[in-house]
Short mmCIF file of C-alpha atoms and ligand atoms in Angstrom, two decimals:
data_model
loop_
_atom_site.label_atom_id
_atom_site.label_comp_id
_atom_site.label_asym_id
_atom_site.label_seq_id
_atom_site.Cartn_x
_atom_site.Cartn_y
_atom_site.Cartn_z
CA UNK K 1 0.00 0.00 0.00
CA UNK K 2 0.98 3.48 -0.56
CA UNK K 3 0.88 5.18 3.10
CA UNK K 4 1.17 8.82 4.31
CA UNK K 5 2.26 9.43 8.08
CA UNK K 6 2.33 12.37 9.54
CA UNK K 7 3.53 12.93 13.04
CA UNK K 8 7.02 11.07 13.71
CA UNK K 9 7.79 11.52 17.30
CA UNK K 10 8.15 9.11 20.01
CA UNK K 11 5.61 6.94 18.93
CA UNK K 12 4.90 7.65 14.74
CA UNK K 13 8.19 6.92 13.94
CA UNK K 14 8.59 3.33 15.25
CA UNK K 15 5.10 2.57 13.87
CA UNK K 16 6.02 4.29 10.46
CA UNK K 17 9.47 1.86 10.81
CA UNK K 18 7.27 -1.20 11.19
CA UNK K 19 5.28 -0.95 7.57
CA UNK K 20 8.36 0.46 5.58
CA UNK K 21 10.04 -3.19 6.98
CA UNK K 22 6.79 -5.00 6.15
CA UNK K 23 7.08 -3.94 2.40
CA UNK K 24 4.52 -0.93 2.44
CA UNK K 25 5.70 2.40 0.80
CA UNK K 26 5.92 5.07 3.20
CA UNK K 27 6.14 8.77 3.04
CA UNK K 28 5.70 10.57 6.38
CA UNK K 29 5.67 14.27 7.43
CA UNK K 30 6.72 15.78 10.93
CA UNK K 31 7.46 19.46 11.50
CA UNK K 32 10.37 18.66 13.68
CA UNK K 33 10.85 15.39 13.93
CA UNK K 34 13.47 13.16 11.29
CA UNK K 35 11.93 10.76 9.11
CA UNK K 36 13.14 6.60 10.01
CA UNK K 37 15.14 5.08 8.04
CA UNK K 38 13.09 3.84 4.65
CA UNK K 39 10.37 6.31 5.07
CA UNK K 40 10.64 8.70 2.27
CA UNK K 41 10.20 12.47 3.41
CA UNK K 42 7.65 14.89 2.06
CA UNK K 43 7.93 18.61 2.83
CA UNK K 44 4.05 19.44 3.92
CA UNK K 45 1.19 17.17 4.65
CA UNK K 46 -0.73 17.55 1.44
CA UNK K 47 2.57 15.99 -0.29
CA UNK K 48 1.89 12.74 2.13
CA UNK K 49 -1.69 12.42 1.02
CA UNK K 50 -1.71 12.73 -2.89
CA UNK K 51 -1.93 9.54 -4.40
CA UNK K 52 -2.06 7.87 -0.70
CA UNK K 53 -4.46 5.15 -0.02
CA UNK K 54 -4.01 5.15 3.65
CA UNK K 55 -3.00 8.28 5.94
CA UNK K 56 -1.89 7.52 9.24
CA UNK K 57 -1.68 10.58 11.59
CA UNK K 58 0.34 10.20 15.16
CA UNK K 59 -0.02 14.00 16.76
CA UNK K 60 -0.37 15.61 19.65
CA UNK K 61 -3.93 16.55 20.13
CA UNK K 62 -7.55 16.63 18.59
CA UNK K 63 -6.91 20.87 17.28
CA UNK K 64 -3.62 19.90 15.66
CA UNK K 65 -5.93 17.05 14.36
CA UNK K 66 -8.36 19.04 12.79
CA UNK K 67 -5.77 21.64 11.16
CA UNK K 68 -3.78 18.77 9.78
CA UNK K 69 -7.15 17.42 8.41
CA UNK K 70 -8.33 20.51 6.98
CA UNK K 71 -5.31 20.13 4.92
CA UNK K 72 -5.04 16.30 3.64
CA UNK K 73 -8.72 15.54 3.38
CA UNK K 74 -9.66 17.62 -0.05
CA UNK K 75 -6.44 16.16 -1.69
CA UNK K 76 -6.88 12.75 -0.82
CA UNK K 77 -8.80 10.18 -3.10
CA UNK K 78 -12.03 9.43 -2.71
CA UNK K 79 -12.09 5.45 -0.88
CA UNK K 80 -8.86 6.54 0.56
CA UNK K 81 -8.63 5.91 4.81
CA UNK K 82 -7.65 8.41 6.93
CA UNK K 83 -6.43 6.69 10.19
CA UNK K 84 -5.88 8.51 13.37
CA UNK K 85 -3.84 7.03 15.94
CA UNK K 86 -3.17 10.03 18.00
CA UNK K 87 -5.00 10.28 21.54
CA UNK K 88 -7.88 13.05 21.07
CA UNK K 89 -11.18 14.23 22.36
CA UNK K 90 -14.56 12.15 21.11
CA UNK K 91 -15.46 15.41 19.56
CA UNK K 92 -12.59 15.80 17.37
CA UNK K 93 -12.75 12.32 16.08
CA UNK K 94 -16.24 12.90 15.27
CA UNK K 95 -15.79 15.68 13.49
CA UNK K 96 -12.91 15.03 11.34
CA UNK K 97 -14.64 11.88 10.51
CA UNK K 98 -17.77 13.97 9.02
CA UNK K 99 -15.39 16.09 7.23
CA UNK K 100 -14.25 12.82 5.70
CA UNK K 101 -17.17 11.77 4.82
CA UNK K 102 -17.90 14.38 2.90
CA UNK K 103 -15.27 14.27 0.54
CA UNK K 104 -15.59 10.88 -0.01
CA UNK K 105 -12.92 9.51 2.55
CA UNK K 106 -13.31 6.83 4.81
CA UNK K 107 -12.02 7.88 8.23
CA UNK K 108 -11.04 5.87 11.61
CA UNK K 109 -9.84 6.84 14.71
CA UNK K 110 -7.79 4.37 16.08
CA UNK K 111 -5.95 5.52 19.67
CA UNK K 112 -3.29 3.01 20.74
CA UNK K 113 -2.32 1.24 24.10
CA UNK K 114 1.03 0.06 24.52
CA UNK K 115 3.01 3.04 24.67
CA UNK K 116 6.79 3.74 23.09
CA UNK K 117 8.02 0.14 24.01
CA UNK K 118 4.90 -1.68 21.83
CA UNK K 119 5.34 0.79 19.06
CA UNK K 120 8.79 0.14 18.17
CA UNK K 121 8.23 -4.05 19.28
CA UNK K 122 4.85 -3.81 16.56
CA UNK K 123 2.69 -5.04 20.19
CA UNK K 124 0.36 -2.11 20.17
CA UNK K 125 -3.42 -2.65 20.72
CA UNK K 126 -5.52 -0.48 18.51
CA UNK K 127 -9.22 0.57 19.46
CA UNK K 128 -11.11 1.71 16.00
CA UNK K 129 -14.21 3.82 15.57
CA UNK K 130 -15.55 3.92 12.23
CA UNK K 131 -17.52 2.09 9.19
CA UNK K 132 -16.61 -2.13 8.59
CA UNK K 133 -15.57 -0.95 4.90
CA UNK K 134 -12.62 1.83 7.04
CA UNK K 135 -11.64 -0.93 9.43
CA UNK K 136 -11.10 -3.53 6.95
CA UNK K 137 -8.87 -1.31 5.24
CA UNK K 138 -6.56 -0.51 7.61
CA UNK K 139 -6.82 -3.83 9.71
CA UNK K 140 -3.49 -5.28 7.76
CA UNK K 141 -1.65 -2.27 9.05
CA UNK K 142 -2.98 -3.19 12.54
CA UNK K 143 -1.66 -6.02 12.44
CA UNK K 144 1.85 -5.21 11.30
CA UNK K 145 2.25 -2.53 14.03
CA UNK K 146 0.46 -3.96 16.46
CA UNK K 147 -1.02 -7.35 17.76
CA UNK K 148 -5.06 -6.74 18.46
CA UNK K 149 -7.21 -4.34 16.72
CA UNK K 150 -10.44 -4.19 18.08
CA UNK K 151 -13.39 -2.85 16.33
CA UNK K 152 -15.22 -0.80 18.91
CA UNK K 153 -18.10 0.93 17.02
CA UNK K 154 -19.02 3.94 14.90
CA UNK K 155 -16.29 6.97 14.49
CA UNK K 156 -15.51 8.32 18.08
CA UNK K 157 -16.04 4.56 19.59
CA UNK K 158 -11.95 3.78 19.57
CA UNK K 159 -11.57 6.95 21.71
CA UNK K 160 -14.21 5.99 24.06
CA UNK K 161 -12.75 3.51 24.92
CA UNK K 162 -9.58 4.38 25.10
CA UNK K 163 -10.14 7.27 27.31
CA UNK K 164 -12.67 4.74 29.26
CA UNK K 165 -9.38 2.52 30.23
CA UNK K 166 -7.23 5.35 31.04
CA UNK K 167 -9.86 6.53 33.18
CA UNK K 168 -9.71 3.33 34.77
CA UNK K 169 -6.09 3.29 34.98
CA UNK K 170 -5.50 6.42 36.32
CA UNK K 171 -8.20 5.42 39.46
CA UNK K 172 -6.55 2.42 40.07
CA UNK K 173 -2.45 3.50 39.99
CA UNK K 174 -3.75 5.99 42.36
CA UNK K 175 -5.92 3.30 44.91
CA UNK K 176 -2.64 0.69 44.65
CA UNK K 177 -0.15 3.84 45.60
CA UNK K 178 -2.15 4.80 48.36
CA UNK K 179 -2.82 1.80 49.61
CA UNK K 180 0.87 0.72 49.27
CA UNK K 181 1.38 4.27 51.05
CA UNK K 182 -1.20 3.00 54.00
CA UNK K 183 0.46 -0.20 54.22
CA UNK K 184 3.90 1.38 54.86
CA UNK K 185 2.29 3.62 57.44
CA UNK K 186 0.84 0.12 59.29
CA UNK K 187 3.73 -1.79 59.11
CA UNK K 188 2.96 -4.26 56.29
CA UNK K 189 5.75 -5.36 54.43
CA UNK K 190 5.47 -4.20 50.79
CA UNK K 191 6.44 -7.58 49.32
CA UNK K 192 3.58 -8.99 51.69
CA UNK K 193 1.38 -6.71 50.76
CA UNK K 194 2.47 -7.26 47.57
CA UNK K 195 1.96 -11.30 47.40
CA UNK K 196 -1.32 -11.09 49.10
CA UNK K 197 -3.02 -8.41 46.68
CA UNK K 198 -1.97 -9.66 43.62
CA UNK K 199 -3.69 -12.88 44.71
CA UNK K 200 -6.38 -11.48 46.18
CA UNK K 201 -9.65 -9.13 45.35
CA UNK K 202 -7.38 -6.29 44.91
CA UNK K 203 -5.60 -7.04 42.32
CA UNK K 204 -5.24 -5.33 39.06
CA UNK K 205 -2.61 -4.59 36.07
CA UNK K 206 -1.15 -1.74 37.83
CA UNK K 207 -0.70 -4.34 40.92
CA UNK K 208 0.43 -7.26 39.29
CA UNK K 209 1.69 -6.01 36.13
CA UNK K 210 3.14 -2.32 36.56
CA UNK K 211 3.28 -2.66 40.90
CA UNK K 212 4.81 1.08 41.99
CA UNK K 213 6.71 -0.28 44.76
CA UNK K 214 10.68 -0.16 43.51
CA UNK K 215 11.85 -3.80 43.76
CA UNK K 216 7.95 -6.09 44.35
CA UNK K 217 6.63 -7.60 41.19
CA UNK K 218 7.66 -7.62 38.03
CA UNK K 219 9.67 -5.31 36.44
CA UNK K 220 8.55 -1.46 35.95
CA UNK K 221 9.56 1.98 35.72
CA UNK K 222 9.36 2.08 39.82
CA UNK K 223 12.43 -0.16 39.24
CA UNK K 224 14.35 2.35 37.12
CA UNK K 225 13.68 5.49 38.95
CA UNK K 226 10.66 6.41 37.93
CA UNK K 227 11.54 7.40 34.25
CA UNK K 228 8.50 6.57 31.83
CA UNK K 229 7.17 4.75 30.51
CA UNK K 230 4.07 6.24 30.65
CA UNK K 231 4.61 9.75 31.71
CA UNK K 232 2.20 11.47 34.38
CA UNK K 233 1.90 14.36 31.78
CA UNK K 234 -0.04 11.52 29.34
CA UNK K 235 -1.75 10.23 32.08
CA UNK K 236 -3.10 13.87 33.07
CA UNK K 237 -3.67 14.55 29.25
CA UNK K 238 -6.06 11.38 28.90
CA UNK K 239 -8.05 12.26 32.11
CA UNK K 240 -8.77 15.46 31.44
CA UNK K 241 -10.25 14.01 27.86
CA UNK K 242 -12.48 11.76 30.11
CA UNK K 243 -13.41 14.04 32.09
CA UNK K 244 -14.19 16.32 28.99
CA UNK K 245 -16.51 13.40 27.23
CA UNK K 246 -18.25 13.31 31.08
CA UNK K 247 -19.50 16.84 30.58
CA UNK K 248 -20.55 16.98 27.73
CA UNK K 249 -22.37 13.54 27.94
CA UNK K 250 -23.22 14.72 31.75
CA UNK K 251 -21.59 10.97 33.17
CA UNK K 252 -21.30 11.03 36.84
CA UNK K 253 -17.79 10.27 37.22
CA UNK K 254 -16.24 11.01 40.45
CA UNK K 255 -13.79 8.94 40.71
CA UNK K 256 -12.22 10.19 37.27
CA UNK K 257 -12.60 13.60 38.70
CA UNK K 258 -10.58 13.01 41.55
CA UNK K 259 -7.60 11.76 39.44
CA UNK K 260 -7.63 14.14 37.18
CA UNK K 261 -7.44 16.51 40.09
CA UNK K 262 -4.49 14.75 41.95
CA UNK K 263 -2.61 13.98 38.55
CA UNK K 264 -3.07 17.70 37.95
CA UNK K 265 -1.74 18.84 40.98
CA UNK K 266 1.16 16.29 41.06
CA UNK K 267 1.88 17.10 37.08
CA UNK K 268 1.62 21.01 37.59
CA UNK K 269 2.34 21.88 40.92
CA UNK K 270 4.61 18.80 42.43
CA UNK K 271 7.53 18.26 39.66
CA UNK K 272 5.76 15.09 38.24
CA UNK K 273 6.13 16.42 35.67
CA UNK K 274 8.45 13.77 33.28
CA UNK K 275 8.44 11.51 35.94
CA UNK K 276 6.22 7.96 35.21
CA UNK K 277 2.67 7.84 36.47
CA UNK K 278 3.61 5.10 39.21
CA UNK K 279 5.60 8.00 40.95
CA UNK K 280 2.59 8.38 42.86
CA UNK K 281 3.59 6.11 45.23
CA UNK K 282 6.64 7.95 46.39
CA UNK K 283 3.87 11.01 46.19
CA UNK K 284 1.55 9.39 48.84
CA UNK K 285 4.44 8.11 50.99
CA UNK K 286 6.14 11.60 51.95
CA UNK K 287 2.28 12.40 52.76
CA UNK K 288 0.32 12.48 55.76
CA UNK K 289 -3.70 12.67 56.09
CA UNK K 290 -3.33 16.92 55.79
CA UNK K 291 -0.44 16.91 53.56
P1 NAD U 301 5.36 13.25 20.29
O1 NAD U 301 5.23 14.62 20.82
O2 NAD U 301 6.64 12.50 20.47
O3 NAD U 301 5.01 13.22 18.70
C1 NAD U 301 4.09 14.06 18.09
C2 NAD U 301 4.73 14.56 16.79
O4 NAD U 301 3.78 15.32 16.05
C3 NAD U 301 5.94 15.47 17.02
O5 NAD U 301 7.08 14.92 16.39
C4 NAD U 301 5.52 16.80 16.39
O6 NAD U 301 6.58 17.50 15.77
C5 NAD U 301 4.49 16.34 15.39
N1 NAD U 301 3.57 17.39 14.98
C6 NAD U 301 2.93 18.30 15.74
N2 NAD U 301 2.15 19.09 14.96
C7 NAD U 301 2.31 18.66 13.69
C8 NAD U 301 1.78 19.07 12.45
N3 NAD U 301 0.90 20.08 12.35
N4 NAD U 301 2.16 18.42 11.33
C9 NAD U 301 3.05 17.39 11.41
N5 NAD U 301 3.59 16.95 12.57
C10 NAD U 301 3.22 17.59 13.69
O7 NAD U 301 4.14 12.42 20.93
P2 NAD U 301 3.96 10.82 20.98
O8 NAD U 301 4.43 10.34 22.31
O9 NAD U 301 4.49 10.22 19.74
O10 NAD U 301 2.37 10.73 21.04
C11 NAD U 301 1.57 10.90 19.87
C12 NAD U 301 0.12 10.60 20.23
O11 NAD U 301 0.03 9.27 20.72
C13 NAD U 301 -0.46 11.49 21.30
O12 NAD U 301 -1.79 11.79 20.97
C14 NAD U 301 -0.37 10.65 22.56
O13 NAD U 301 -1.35 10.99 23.52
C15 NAD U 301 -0.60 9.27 21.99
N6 NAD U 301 -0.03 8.17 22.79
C16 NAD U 301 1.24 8.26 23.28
C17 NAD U 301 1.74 7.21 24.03
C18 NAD U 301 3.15 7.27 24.57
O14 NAD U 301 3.49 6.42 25.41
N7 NAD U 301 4.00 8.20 24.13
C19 NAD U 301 0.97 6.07 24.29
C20 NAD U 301 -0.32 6.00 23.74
C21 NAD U 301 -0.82 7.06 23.00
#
């Protein structure tokens, strides 16, 4: 296939790496950014899309989105796809995907899961919004850069859910820190602790698979000083989107609000800042009940 990218940081250009080295012809975009190796570079966006049957976009956020949009959709071909895998609001997803439409495009949003370490390894889990004709498309690319793809619904559906799991995420790395930060405060051995909730009712991934405690459970960024993997400041982004697609589809979700709040304050006004979102734990720990 013939495949624009545009956005080539952190995570765009391992994924644009992947299909050059799985035979697709690639020509990607970035305003800053180098192009990888085998990806041929175009000098604006509307050079990636002519004559493209899939563009892939990777960017920061859902008004960059739009702009960059604006620009590929009226030169692209009509029964082209444009795939975003950037992280955006429900509303920007949406509304590029009516622009789309429009001009004869087929358009999914596809966010990703997985972060820097399944982009480059090809592991990334993609969560689609958009028509069966748009998935089926793109689903081959899926499954060179990443290894599920599910098909979640209409356009917008792939960013439900994806800011639906952060959501999730976010509560929970904040409930095992604390509690880790409680159990500290009692006496409980962390490996104990440890051993007993990842077999018990309170286990979860960011227990048993990401645990913030330096040196219990399996490897994670608590073990390497806190440097990301997934950075606080992505966490905080992907709240605040859930907590933007709770207004305005007036969801009652406190629990989301509170982490927003508490990633916001660590993020802005704590030097989390650059730090992983597990650092929560050493957070909670200098803590007590007032502050
Ligand atoms: P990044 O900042 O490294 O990359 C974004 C790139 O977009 C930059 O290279 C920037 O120069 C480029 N860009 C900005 N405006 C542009 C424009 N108008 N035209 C062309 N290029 C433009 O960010 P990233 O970590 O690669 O994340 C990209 C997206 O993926 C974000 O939406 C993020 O939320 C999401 N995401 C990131 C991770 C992660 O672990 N990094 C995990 C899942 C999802």
């Amino acid at each position: 296939m013939k495949i624009g990218f545009i956005g080539l940081g952190n995570m765009g250009a391992p994924m644009a790496a992947n299909l050059t080295a799985a035979g697709h012809e690639v020509t990607g975009f970035d305003l800053t950014a180098p192009c990888p190796e085998g990806v041929t570079k175009a000098e604006t966006a509307a050079d990636v899309a002519k004559g493209a049957d899939v563009v892939i976009t990777m960017l920061p956020n859902g008004a960059i989105l739009r702009s960059v949009a604006d620009e590929v959709l009226p030169l692209m071909a009509e029964g082209s796809v444009l795939c975003d895998c950037s992280t955006v609001d429900v509303e920007s997803a949406r509304a590029v995907a009516d622009k789309a439409n429009q001009t004869g495009v087929l358009a999914i949003d596809a966010p990703v899961s997985g972060g820097i370490g399944g982009a480059a390894a090809g592991t990334l889990t993609f969560m689609a919004g958009g028509s069966d004709e748009a998935f089926a498309k793109v689903d081959p690319l899926f499954d060179i850069m990443g290894q599920k793809a599910v098909h979640c619904g209409a356009s917008g559906a792939g960013q439900a859910a994806k800011i639906c799991n952060n959501m999730i995420l976010g509560v929970t790395m904040i409930a095992t820190c604390e509690a880790f930060a409680l159990a500290d405060k009692l006496g409980l051995d962390r490996q104990k602790m440890f051993d007993v909730v990842s077999t018990s009712s309170g286990y979860s991934w960011t227990m048993n698979a990401y645990c913030p405690a330096p040196g219990v459970g399996p490897q994670s960024p608590a073990d390497n000083d806190y440097k990301p993997g997934f950075a606080s400041d992505l966490m905080l982004k992907d709240l605040r989107l859930s907590q933007q697609a709770a207004e305005a589809a007036d969801a009652d979700t406190p629990m989301g609000q509170i982490a927003t709040a508490l990633y916001e304050q660590f993020v802005e006004k704590e030097n989390g800042a650059g730090t992983d979102f597990s650092a929560m734990l050493p957070r909670f720990e200098k803590r007590g009940r007032k502050a």
